[in-house]
C-alpha cells in the first residue's frame, strides 16, 4: 500500500505547511469580515433608538387629516380629532379599542384609520433621516457617534480589506476543502488515486492563492484592518471632535448602514437608462484613493470614466473635487502617470491639499515664477500638475495620449470662446483623451454659454443643442446633453444636510442713505447706487442690521461670514464691526479680496476656522465665493444682492455644504424702493431659467434665451428707470460706470 501511495502522490511537510498557511489566511479573511460586521451592528444598535424617536416625532407632527389622503377621502375623522387625537402618532398610540370609545367611531372606521396610519408610519420609517446635533450631545447621539467613529477611523483601508477578504474567502474555501485529505498521511494512504490527485491539485491552488495574496500584501491589510476595527475612540470627546471635523464621512457611513440612500434616479442625475446602465457597469479602482465615496459620488466618477469627456455640474457642496480625485486615482491604477488640473488661483492650495490628503498621487504646483521648472519636473516624473487658467497658456499643449485626464475646475470661467483662457483650455481638451469639466453653474445667463463648454468636449452634442433645429425647452435640452452632462442637487442626495434658512432683511433707508442713493442715481452711477447704503456709515440702516446679526451670532457662539461685491463696503463693515466687537473677544478675519495672493486665501479661511469662539470673516464675493470651503460659518450675510443668482448660490454653498454640522442662516441685506428691489426681481427670473435648464425641473417649456440680458444692458435699464422714478430729468445722459468693485 505504501508503494501505491508513493506512486500516486506524496504529501510532505511543504504541502502541509501550504495548507496551514491557506487556513491562516482564510481565517484572517473571515476575522476581518466578522470584525467589520460587529462594528456595523454596533452602529445599527446605536441608531435604532434615535431613528425610532425621529419617526415618533414625525408622526406626532402629521395631522390626522393626512389619513384621508391615504384613503382617498373615505374616512370621516372629525370626531377623532375633536377627542384629542389630532395627529397620526396619537391615533397609532390609541389603538383600535380606544378609538372605538369615541362617539360615532365604529369598528370599521377604527380599523381603516389604523391601517392608514400604519401605512404612513411605514413610509415615514423608510424616509426619515437621523440628524446628529453637534451642539446637543445627548447620550444616545454620543453612542452613535462613537460607534461610527470606529468605522471612520478604520477608513477606506478597512473597507478595501473587507471586500478583498470576501473575494479571497470565496476563492479559497473550495480548494481548502479539497485539500483536507492532504493534511495527514493516513488519509492520503486510504484515498484512491483520483482523490489523491484532486487533493494535491487543491494544495497547489491553495499555495498559489496564498502566494498571490502575499504579493498583494493582503495578510498585512487584513491584520491592520482588524486592529483598526477593534480599536475604539480614546474618549467620547475625541469622537465628537472628529465628527465635527469629518462629518461628511460619518453621514456617508450612516446612510449606507441604515439603507437610507438617496433616490437612485436622483443620485444618477436622472440620466437616460441606456447611459446610466453603461455607467453602472464601469469599474472603479480605489487602490490609490484614501477616501470613501458616497454612492452618488462613485456614480459621478464612473460617469466621467465611461463617457470620457464630460461636464460634472453637481450643485455646490456635493464633493466634485473628491469625484475628480477618484477618477485620477482609477486612471493611475490603470497605468496613467500624467494629469493636469486647471483651476482659479484662489483654490490652487486647496486642490494640492485635497490631492495629497485624499489620494496617493503626487501633486505638483505649476504656478508662480518657477512654474516652467515645475512643468519640466512634472513632465519627467509625472503626477498631478495643478495650474491656473493664465499659467496654462504658457505651457505647450500635450501630444496625444500624454495626459491621462484634464480636469477644469470652475469651468464656467471658460465659457467665452473668444477669450484666450478659453482657447487654451479648448486646445488642451482636444489633445487629451479624457476631460472632466467641473462647475456648479454651467449656465449663468444663457444656454448658449453652456453650449460653448459642451463644444470643447463633444461638437456633435453641441451642434444638437444649437440653432433652429435644436431642442426647445428644458426637458428636451437635458435629454440632448445627457451624454456629456451630469448634475445632482443637494436636496436630492444629502438627506442629512442641516437646514438652510434664507431671510431677506428689508430695511427702510435712513435719510442719509436716501440722499446718497439719489446722488448716485442723478450721476447715473449704477455701482454707486448698489453700495449707497454704506456710503455714510454713521446712519446706515443696513450697517445697523448687520451689527445686530453679528452680535446675535456671537452671543450664540456662532461664526459669521460677510460677503460683498465691493472692497470699500468690506472696509466700512470692518471698521463698524471692530467698534462693535471691541472688548467682546470676537475676532474679525480678512478682508479676503482679490488683492490677497491665492496661496494666502486658504490660510485666512483656516485662521477663521481655528478661532475657538465667535469670529467674523469678511470676504469679497468674487474672491471667496468660489472654491474655498467655509463650513466653520453657520451665519452668512450678503451685504447687497448680486447681478447673477449663481454668485449668491456659490457664496452660500461655501458654508452650506457637505461637512456642515449646524443649520445655516443666510441674511441678505436689502433696502426698499430702489435698485435692490429691481435686482431681487431680476434674480428670481434668472433663477427660473437656471432651474429649467441646468437643474432637474418640470418647468414648462420656454425659450432658453428669452430672459437673457447682459450686465451692461441691465445696469443701463435700471439707471434709466430709477432716474425717471426720482425725476432726475433727461435719462439719456445717465450712463452706468463700469462694473468694478
XYZ file of C-alpha atoms in Angstrom:
741
model
C 0.000 0.000 0.000
C 2.859 2.331 0.820
C 4.254 1.856 -2.683
C 0.950 2.599 -4.304
C 0.658 5.820 -2.236
C 4.130 6.970 -3.221
C 3.387 6.335 -6.882
C 0.023 8.167 -6.635
C 1.416 11.290 -4.982
C 3.370 12.094 -1.840
C 2.340 14.664 0.769
C 5.127 16.119 2.810
C 5.873 18.993 5.119
C 5.676 21.503 2.262
C 2.125 20.517 1.384
C 1.007 20.553 4.998
C 2.563 23.975 5.523
C 0.924 25.280 2.358
C -2.477 24.167 3.604
C -1.766 25.592 7.067
C -0.811 28.941 5.506
C -4.007 28.868 3.480
C -6.087 28.127 6.578
C -4.491 31.028 8.470
C -5.129 33.389 5.571
C -8.691 32.142 5.217
C -9.343 32.607 8.948
C -7.802 36.101 8.844
C -10.124 37.000 5.973
C -13.148 35.704 7.872
C -11.996 37.526 11.017
C -11.891 40.838 9.143
C -15.413 40.248 7.888
C -16.571 39.393 11.406
C -14.871 42.424 12.970
C -16.466 44.673 10.373
C -19.876 43.080 10.851
C -19.683 43.660 14.618
C -18.730 47.310 14.088
C -21.670 47.727 11.716
C -24.037 46.002 14.161
C -22.884 48.415 16.887
C -23.856 51.349 14.672
C -27.248 49.810 13.922
C -27.896 49.213 17.622
C -26.991 52.818 18.471
C -29.031 54.155 15.562
C -32.275 52.337 16.391
C -33.454 54.409 19.393
C -32.583 57.651 17.598
C -34.403 56.561 14.462
C -37.439 55.383 16.417
C -37.577 58.738 18.212
C -37.297 60.611 14.895
C -40.140 58.532 13.431
C -42.292 59.233 16.502
C -41.636 62.986 16.212
C -42.524 62.950 12.548
C -45.768 61.050 13.146
C -46.694 63.356 16.014
C -46.297 66.283 13.617
C -48.556 64.770 10.924
C -52.159 65.998 11.249
C -54.803 63.301 11.387
C -56.281 64.745 8.184
C -53.392 63.083 6.304
C -55.183 59.772 6.840
C -57.823 60.969 4.405
C -55.155 61.305 1.717
C -54.234 57.648 2.171
C -57.870 56.541 1.950
C -58.792 59.000 -0.841
C -61.105 60.932 1.462
C -63.269 57.990 2.535
C -62.625 58.372 6.273
C -64.648 60.733 8.482
C -62.316 61.749 11.269
C -63.941 64.864 12.710
C -64.878 63.171 15.990
C -61.439 61.565 16.254
C -59.737 64.946 16.060
C -62.223 66.589 18.439
C -61.469 63.961 21.086
C -57.783 64.831 21.208
C -56.352 62.522 18.553
C -55.160 65.262 16.229
C -52.043 63.573 14.848
C -51.220 60.285 13.163
C -48.956 59.414 16.081
C -51.781 59.844 18.578
C -54.048 57.587 16.505
C -51.405 54.841 16.448
C -50.838 55.124 20.191
C -54.584 54.933 20.869
C -55.161 51.582 19.168
C -58.464 50.115 17.993
C -60.080 49.764 21.415
C -59.567 53.398 22.435
C -60.705 54.705 19.038
C -63.940 52.706 19.270
C -64.772 54.521 22.531
C -65.095 57.783 20.578
C -68.757 58.599 19.761
C -69.509 57.982 16.090
C -66.433 55.795 15.514
C -67.253 52.172 14.851
C -65.149 49.079 14.288
C -64.758 49.682 10.560
C -63.704 53.334 10.915
C -61.227 52.468 13.666
C -59.684 49.651 11.613
C -59.439 51.819 8.489
C -57.904 54.691 10.435
C -55.289 52.420 11.994
C -54.496 50.743 8.670
C -53.981 54.149 7.042
C -51.863 55.317 9.993
C -49.651 52.232 9.731
C -49.116 52.852 6.023
C -47.993 56.386 6.783
C -45.789 55.111 9.605
C -44.097 52.653 7.234
C -43.414 55.440 4.749
C -42.002 57.690 7.472
C -39.875 54.828 8.805
C -38.304 54.359 5.383
C -37.659 58.027 4.663
C -36.897 59.804 7.926
C -33.212 60.557 8.484
C -31.382 60.900 11.788
C -29.536 64.183 12.165
C -26.789 64.471 14.745
C -26.889 67.725 16.704
C -23.300 68.641 17.498
C -24.429 71.354 19.897
C -26.569 68.948 21.970
C -24.526 65.773 22.529
C -27.123 63.592 24.262
C -26.164 60.068 25.457
C -27.938 58.348 22.539
C -26.243 60.501 19.900
C -22.910 60.114 21.666
C -23.309 56.330 21.439
C -23.966 56.605 17.697
C -21.027 58.940 17.089
C -18.618 56.684 18.999
C -19.848 53.605 17.117
C -19.429 55.375 13.780
C -16.009 56.643 14.842
C -14.624 53.090 14.754
C -15.529 52.676 11.079
C -14.498 56.196 10.074
C -11.107 55.804 11.763
C -10.613 52.436 10.082
C -11.099 54.325 6.816
C -11.154 53.105 3.215
C -8.422 50.585 4.058
C -10.842 48.603 6.199
C -13.496 48.649 3.500
C -10.921 47.542 0.948
C -9.804 44.779 3.320
C -13.364 43.561 3.832
C -14.016 43.477 0.087
C -10.756 41.675 -0.630
C -11.375 39.297 2.281
C -14.786 38.347 0.918
C -13.357 37.701 -2.537
C -10.447 35.675 -1.140
C -12.646 33.596 1.160
C -14.891 32.738 -1.773
C -11.912 31.596 -3.851
C -10.040 29.893 -1.002
C -12.916 27.934 0.510
C -13.327 25.218 -2.174
C -9.611 24.330 -2.598
C -9.132 24.236 1.191
C -11.981 21.769 1.440
C -10.489 19.742 -1.407
C -7.047 19.777 0.223
C -8.212 18.235 3.525
C -7.018 14.693 2.642
C -3.524 16.082 2.098
C -3.058 17.273 5.677
C -2.482 13.734 7.000
C -0.506 10.758 5.714
C -3.102 8.146 6.558
C -5.900 9.999 4.793
C -3.827 10.020 1.646
C -2.902 6.364 2.101
C -6.579 5.448 2.283
C -7.617 7.720 -0.575
C -7.901 6.477 -4.104
C -5.579 7.673 -6.833
C -8.109 10.111 -8.279
C -8.892 11.584 -4.877
C -5.192 11.967 -4.091
C -4.647 13.763 -7.392
C -7.520 16.138 -6.642
C -6.144 16.801 -3.157
C -2.692 17.648 -4.485
C -4.233 19.903 -7.160
C -6.185 21.644 -4.401
C -2.982 22.079 -2.388
C -1.348 23.664 -5.426
C -4.295 26.034 -5.808
C -4.163 26.957 -2.116
C -0.436 27.637 -2.396
C -0.974 29.774 -5.494
C -3.724 31.825 -3.816
C -1.605 32.269 -0.684
C 1.412 33.441 -2.674
C -0.759 35.790 -4.729
C -2.226 37.259 -1.528
C 1.268 37.738 -0.095
C 2.405 39.584 -3.220
C -0.594 41.902 -2.885
C 0.039 42.482 0.826
C -3.304 41.019 1.901
C -2.125 39.438 5.202
C -0.869 42.824 6.377
C -4.006 44.554 5.046
C -6.257 42.112 6.941
C -4.235 42.392 10.160
C -4.256 46.199 10.099
C -7.986 46.306 9.351
C -8.787 44.011 12.289
C -6.671 46.149 14.616
C -8.408 49.322 13.387
C -11.881 47.821 13.674
C -11.277 46.620 17.229
C -9.786 49.908 18.412
C -12.360 52.232 19.992
C -12.114 56.012 20.366
C -9.794 57.341 23.024
C -12.781 59.157 24.536
C -16.293 60.327 23.717
C -14.941 63.849 23.398
C -12.418 62.671 20.814
C -15.213 61.039 18.819
C -17.296 64.251 18.865
C -14.326 66.378 17.824
C -13.600 64.003 14.957
C -17.269 64.052 13.920
C -17.228 67.836 13.623
C -14.064 67.678 11.517
C -15.207 64.815 9.268
C -18.984 64.807 9.483
C -19.371 64.041 5.773
C -17.645 60.678 6.251
C -19.786 59.881 9.310
C -23.019 60.674 7.493
C -21.918 58.755 4.424
C -21.415 55.618 6.510
C -24.653 56.223 8.388
C -26.651 56.448 5.154
C -25.049 53.274 3.833
C -25.561 51.248 7.016
C -29.128 52.436 7.567
C -30.051 51.776 3.943
C -31.497 55.269 3.655
C -29.650 56.153 0.492
C -30.888 58.892 -1.832
C -33.323 58.056 -4.586
C -31.405 56.083 -7.204
C -32.661 58.170 -10.122
C -31.677 61.386 -8.319
C -28.238 60.004 -7.431
C -27.744 59.180 -11.111
C -28.781 62.637 -12.248
C -31.936 61.342 -13.984
C -29.820 60.163 -16.912
C -31.461 58.115 -19.672
C -31.395 54.432 -18.766
C -29.009 53.461 -21.573
C -26.323 55.860 -20.374
C -26.948 55.075 -16.687
C -26.564 51.343 -17.347
C -23.247 51.878 -19.115
C -22.016 53.998 -16.214
C -23.049 51.407 -13.617
C -21.011 48.778 -15.477
C -17.860 50.902 -15.283
C -15.361 49.593 -12.710
C -13.765 51.991 -10.220
C -10.335 51.113 -8.773
C -9.687 52.559 -5.310
C -6.081 51.388 -4.874
C -4.633 54.916 -4.862
C -7.590 56.578 -3.127
C -7.646 57.417 0.595
C -11.260 58.466 0.983
C -14.569 56.625 0.847
C -17.132 57.752 -1.710
C -20.845 58.157 -1.345
C -22.925 56.250 -3.837
C -23.696 59.296 -5.959
C -20.017 60.299 -5.905
C -18.920 56.862 -7.116
C -21.512 57.146 -9.893
C -20.133 60.571 -10.860
C -16.593 59.191 -11.095
C -17.830 56.258 -13.171
C -19.736 58.668 -15.430
C -16.536 60.585 -16.150
C -14.668 57.349 -16.894
C -17.380 55.791 -19.036
C -18.157 58.909 -21.073
C -14.519 60.131 -21.270
C -15.213 63.867 -21.807
C -17.925 65.339 -19.584
C -19.232 68.250 -17.544
C -19.842 67.376 -13.884
C -22.360 70.031 -12.879
C -23.205 68.926 -9.327
C -24.569 71.624 -7.072
C -22.073 73.307 -4.767
C -21.113 71.246 -1.743
C -21.555 67.742 -3.173
C -17.860 66.898 -3.457
C -16.935 67.399 -7.096
C -13.252 67.565 -6.102
C -13.461 64.148 -4.424
C -15.082 62.691 -7.535
C -12.316 64.102 -9.720
C -9.671 62.625 -7.404
C -11.429 59.245 -7.623
C -11.143 59.405 -11.428
C -7.464 60.373 -11.192
C -6.767 57.511 -8.770
C -8.522 54.992 -11.016
C -6.569 56.068 -14.086
C -3.319 55.976 -12.102
C -4.127 52.383 -11.116
C -4.536 51.622 -14.824
C -1.026 52.917 -15.501
C -1.574 56.569 -16.413
C 1.122 58.821 -14.964
C 0.441 62.435 -16.017
C -2.618 64.527 -15.163
C -3.464 68.238 -15.160
C -5.888 70.234 -13.025
C -6.721 73.781 -14.165
C -8.405 75.989 -11.585
C -8.725 79.587 -10.324
C -5.680 80.831 -8.420
C -7.772 81.085 -5.243
C -8.125 77.297 -4.955
C -4.648 76.132 -6.007
C -3.708 75.415 -2.417
C -6.985 73.630 -1.751
C -6.511 71.370 -4.782
C -2.971 70.370 -3.833
C -4.066 69.675 -0.257
C -7.001 67.550 -1.355
C -4.965 65.507 -3.834
C -2.274 64.757 -1.257
C -4.751 64.051 1.557
C -7.292 62.032 -0.432
C -5.010 60.001 -2.676
C -1.516 58.551 -3.010
C -0.876 60.722 -6.062
C 1.837 63.368 -6.292
C 0.641 66.967 -6.654
C 2.869 69.454 -8.497
C 2.052 73.173 -8.414
C 2.599 74.647 -11.904
C 2.216 78.274 -10.902
C 4.342 81.216 -9.894
C 7.805 82.333 -11.016
C 9.191 78.760 -11.026
C 6.306 77.274 -12.977
C 8.374 76.329 -16.038
C 10.902 74.427 -13.907
C 7.995 72.744 -12.135
C 6.459 71.893 -15.505
C 9.704 70.244 -16.630
C 9.802 68.249 -13.386
C 6.168 67.169 -13.895
C 6.938 66.130 -17.483
C 9.817 63.981 -16.285
C 8.366 62.441 -13.123
C 4.625 62.596 -13.622
C 1.911 63.348 -11.086
C -0.995 65.757 -10.990
C 0.042 69.174 -12.276
C -2.139 71.866 -10.680
C -2.161 75.155 -12.537
C -4.262 78.227 -13.305
C -6.028 79.310 -16.481
C -3.446 82.027 -17.052
C -0.426 79.786 -16.460
C -1.827 77.072 -18.752
C -1.470 79.428 -21.713
C 2.316 79.419 -21.227
C 2.733 75.646 -21.380
C 2.993 73.636 -24.602
C -0.110 71.642 -25.385
C 0.369 67.887 -24.870
C 0.680 65.266 -27.536
C -1.962 62.608 -27.951
C -2.147 60.213 -25.009
C 0.404 62.145 -22.946
C -2.092 63.411 -20.344
C -4.403 60.841 -18.784
C -7.007 63.377 -17.662
C -7.553 67.122 -17.897
C -9.632 68.476 -15.003
C -11.034 72.005 -15.399
C -12.442 73.401 -12.155
C -14.985 76.270 -12.198
C -15.260 75.584 -15.910
C -17.850 78.310 -16.470
C -14.831 80.650 -16.415
C -14.017 79.442 -19.958
C -17.493 79.832 -21.443
C -16.413 82.658 -23.794
C -14.769 81.057 -26.852
C -13.118 84.377 -27.796
C -11.139 84.589 -24.547
C -7.518 83.381 -24.625
C -8.002 81.270 -21.491
C -10.931 79.501 -23.167
C -8.892 78.855 -26.298
C -6.039 77.385 -24.249
C -8.401 75.057 -22.357
C -10.109 74.055 -25.619
C -6.748 73.129 -27.171
C -5.740 71.014 -24.172
C -9.172 69.346 -24.063
C -8.801 68.462 -27.743
C -5.356 66.916 -27.159
C -6.424 64.868 -24.117
C -8.371 61.634 -24.453
C -10.270 62.388 -21.256
C -11.505 65.698 -19.859
C -13.570 66.490 -16.778
C -15.101 69.969 -16.629
C -16.458 70.821 -13.176
C -18.904 73.591 -12.384
C -21.899 74.083 -10.170
C -23.057 76.826 -12.541
C -22.775 75.569 -16.107
C -25.021 78.358 -17.335
C -25.312 81.792 -15.771
C -27.274 83.947 -18.195
C -27.982 81.888 -21.277
C -27.956 78.341 -22.512
C -25.630 79.393 -25.321
C -22.796 79.752 -22.820
C -23.256 76.163 -21.686
C -23.263 75.106 -25.336
C -19.806 76.660 -25.688
C -18.486 74.456 -22.868
C -20.013 71.346 -24.400
C -18.422 72.148 -27.776
C -14.959 71.722 -26.221
C -15.922 68.178 -25.248
C -18.264 66.921 -27.962
C -19.003 69.009 -31.045
C -21.795 66.645 -32.079
C -23.725 67.165 -28.844
C -23.109 70.919 -29.030
C -24.473 71.043 -32.589
C -27.594 69.202 -31.438
C -28.221 71.983 -28.924
C -27.947 74.950 -31.248
C -29.918 76.859 -33.841
C -33.478 76.480 -35.028
C -33.267 72.702 -35.162
C -32.090 72.341 -31.584
C -34.180 71.088 -28.687
C -36.719 73.537 -27.310
C -37.346 73.614 -23.583
C -35.628 72.243 -20.517
C -36.697 68.585 -20.800
C -35.529 68.213 -24.390
C -32.365 70.161 -23.609
C -31.366 67.892 -20.723
C -32.061 64.781 -22.785
C -29.873 66.047 -25.626
C -26.978 66.966 -23.326
C -27.101 63.768 -21.205
C -24.098 62.078 -22.902
C -21.755 64.767 -21.558
C -23.557 66.325 -18.588
C -24.334 65.068 -15.077
C -25.863 67.148 -12.307
C -27.204 66.262 -8.852
C -28.712 68.656 -6.296
C -28.140 68.837 -2.534
C -31.784 68.355 -1.654
C -31.867 65.099 -3.630
C -28.751 63.378 -2.290
C -27.742 64.966 1.045
C -30.591 63.999 3.346
C -28.529 64.787 6.454
C -27.569 68.337 5.459
C -28.621 70.773 8.182
C -31.381 73.204 7.352
C -30.776 76.339 5.318
C -32.834 79.344 6.317
C -32.826 82.330 3.961
C -34.065 85.694 5.160
C -34.354 88.858 3.102
C -33.701 91.687 5.546
C -35.629 94.617 4.079
C -34.584 97.882 5.676
C -36.114 101.316 5.257
C -33.264 103.602 4.119
C -32.287 106.352 6.521
C -32.346 109.959 5.394
C -28.611 109.892 4.725
C -28.947 106.560 2.866
C -31.636 108.081 0.685
C -29.542 111.175 -0.014
C -26.523 109.093 -1.043
C -28.725 106.948 -3.276
C -30.253 109.948 -5.019
C -26.799 111.376 -5.696
C -25.748 108.104 -7.322
C -28.930 107.960 -9.418
C -28.547 111.562 -10.614
C -24.932 110.787 -11.562
C -26.056 107.703 -13.489
C -23.579 105.615 -11.466
C -25.000 102.096 -11.173
C -22.270 100.719 -8.913
C -22.591 103.680 -6.554
C -26.337 103.023 -6.427
C -25.663 99.428 -5.341
C -23.457 100.460 -2.415
C -25.130 103.741 -1.452
C -26.474 102.142 1.760
C -22.905 102.078 3.103
C -21.745 105.458 1.774
C -22.498 107.235 5.066
C -21.805 104.646 7.799
C -22.882 106.759 10.769
C -26.566 106.426 9.851
C -26.610 103.331 7.622
C -29.725 101.187 8.084
C -28.060 98.124 6.533
C -24.987 98.502 8.688
C -27.085 98.696 11.837
C -28.888 95.463 10.917
C -25.582 93.771 10.101
C -24.262 94.683 13.562
C -27.344 93.122 15.134
C -26.929 89.885 13.160
C -23.244 89.557 14.063
C -23.947 90.393 17.700
C -26.654 87.731 17.933
C -24.422 85.151 16.227
C -21.612 85.924 18.654
C -23.889 85.538 21.658
C -24.768 82.068 20.357
C -21.123 81.144 19.802
C -21.533 81.115 16.017
C -19.154 82.178 13.296
C -20.279 84.572 10.539
C -19.041 85.180 7.006
C -19.933 88.552 5.448
C -19.890 88.782 1.646
C -19.895 91.911 -0.514
C -19.036 92.594 -4.131
C -17.269 95.805 -3.127
C -13.943 96.174 -1.330
C -14.858 99.591 0.053
C -18.054 98.162 1.571
C -15.973 95.477 3.324
C -13.697 98.224 4.653
C -16.708 100.066 6.087
C -18.031 96.830 7.593
C -14.654 96.025 9.145
C -14.474 99.422 10.853
C -18.047 99.102 12.100
C -17.530 95.598 13.464
C -14.211 96.475 15.058
C -16.028 99.070 17.121
C -18.949 96.725 17.776
C -16.807 93.779 18.868
C -14.150 95.744 20.772
C -13.579 94.029 24.096
C -16.026 91.261 23.257
C -13.425 88.655 22.421
C -14.687 88.056 18.879
C -12.181 88.012 16.021
C -12.568 89.722 12.641
C -10.641 87.948 9.850
C -9.914 89.384 6.444
C -10.982 91.026 4.325
C -10.337 88.279 1.825
C -10.441 90.098 -1.507
C -8.935 89.932 -4.969
C -5.715 91.586 -3.822
C -4.919 88.713 -1.441
C -2.492 86.240 -3.078
C -4.064 82.917 -3.979
C -1.779 80.996 -1.623
C -2.825 83.216 1.287
C -6.608 82.931 0.805
C -6.912 79.412 2.172
C -4.728 80.444 5.089
C -7.190 83.191 6.055
C -10.068 80.708 5.939
C -8.059 78.278 8.098
C -7.382 81.018 10.666
C -11.084 81.853 10.743
C -11.967 78.190 11.333
C -9.302 77.842 14.043
C -10.725 80.642 16.220
C -12.167 78.781 19.241
C -15.189 81.061 19.683
C -17.226 83.568 17.654
C -15.492 85.083 14.650
C -16.348 87.061 11.522
C -14.776 86.525 8.107
C -15.064 89.416 5.638
C -14.876 88.275 2.034
C -15.282 89.765 -1.418
C -17.805 87.530 -3.078
C -15.842 87.036 -6.322
C -12.649 86.076 -4.475
C -14.123 83.822 -1.774
C -17.439 82.688 -3.251
C -15.711 80.106 -5.437
C -13.686 77.102 -4.355
C -12.952 77.885 -0.698
C -14.805 75.893 1.974
C -16.184 77.743 4.997
C -18.137 75.128 6.952
C -16.978 76.795 10.180
C -19.531 79.546 9.496
C -23.188 78.921 10.252
C -24.331 82.513 9.573
C -23.923 84.115 6.152
C -24.576 87.797 5.398
C -24.857 89.176 1.862
C -24.345 92.939 2.023
C -26.238 93.505 -1.242
C -27.977 91.457 -3.943
C -25.765 90.285 -6.793
C -26.361 90.590 -10.522
C -26.145 86.832 -11.130
C -28.029 84.339 -8.945
C -25.196 81.858 -9.282
C -22.833 84.233 -7.469
C -25.138 84.209 -4.447
C -25.671 80.433 -4.638
C -21.925 79.802 -4.755
C -21.282 82.079 -1.786
C -23.927 80.397 0.372
C -22.671 76.968 -0.691
C -19.256 77.780 0.774
C -20.874 77.269 4.200
C -23.934 75.097 3.472
C -22.211 72.085 2.020
C -21.292 68.501 2.799
C -19.428 68.598 6.104
C -21.577 71.319 7.680
C -22.940 70.137 11.019
C -25.040 73.146 12.034
C -28.087 74.820 10.476
C -27.075 77.740 8.260
C -28.854 81.096 8.328
C -28.459 83.410 5.345
C -29.316 87.101 5.664
C -29.484 89.204 2.506
C -29.466 92.914 3.361
C -31.831 94.950 1.184
C -33.231 98.468 1.148
C -36.709 99.284 -0.092
C -37.677 101.432 -3.015
C -34.597 101.298 -5.224
C -32.028 99.212 -7.054
C -32.211 96.321 -4.552
C -35.881 95.713 -5.334
C -35.183 95.658 -9.062
C -32.212 93.311 -8.697
C -34.151 90.879 -6.489
C -36.934 90.650 -9.090
C -34.367 90.077 -11.825
C -32.558 87.407 -9.783
C -35.786 85.463 -9.361
C -36.290 85.433 -13.125
C -32.717 84.316 -13.818
C -33.033 81.566 -11.205
C -36.117 80.291 -13.022
C -34.113 79.894 -16.214
C -31.247 78.184 -14.402
C -33.630 75.732 -12.728
C -35.249 74.865 -16.045
C -32.062 74.133 -17.945
C -29.258 73.379 -15.508
C -31.174 71.566 -12.754
C -33.713 68.787 -12.978
C -37.034 70.554 -13.419
C -40.559 70.131 -14.644
C -40.832 73.818 -15.535
C -42.927 74.497 -18.619
C -41.165 74.766 -21.961
C -39.565 78.130 -22.606
C -37.190 79.863 -24.994
C -33.725 79.497 -23.421
C -32.656 82.973 -24.479
C -35.899 84.710 -23.562
C -34.649 86.338 -20.381
C -31.037 86.962 -21.332
C -29.864 90.435 -20.502
C -26.206 91.405 -20.392
C -24.915 93.043 -17.231
C -24.252 96.335 -19.020
C -27.715 96.430 -20.548
C -29.252 95.565 -17.211
C -27.377 98.379 -15.463
C -28.354 100.886 -18.124
C -32.009 99.945 -17.887
C -32.112 100.148 -14.075
C -30.352 103.530 -14.045
C -32.791 104.988 -16.565
C -35.825 103.625 -14.720
C -34.597 104.961 -11.375
C -33.777 108.346 -12.877
C -37.287 108.512 -14.284
C -38.808 107.465 -10.935
C -36.861 110.076 -8.992
C -37.366 112.796 -11.580
C -33.714 113.159 -12.481
C -34.505 114.832 -15.813
C -33.093 113.620 -19.132
C -32.099 109.998 -18.542
C -30.241 109.747 -21.842
C -27.177 111.368 -20.290
C -27.047 108.950 -17.363
C -24.766 106.039 -18.037
C -23.648 103.386 -15.583
C -19.985 103.224 -14.758
C -18.058 100.009 -15.477
C -18.831 97.082 -13.162
C -15.867 97.414 -10.800
C -15.642 96.768 -7.097
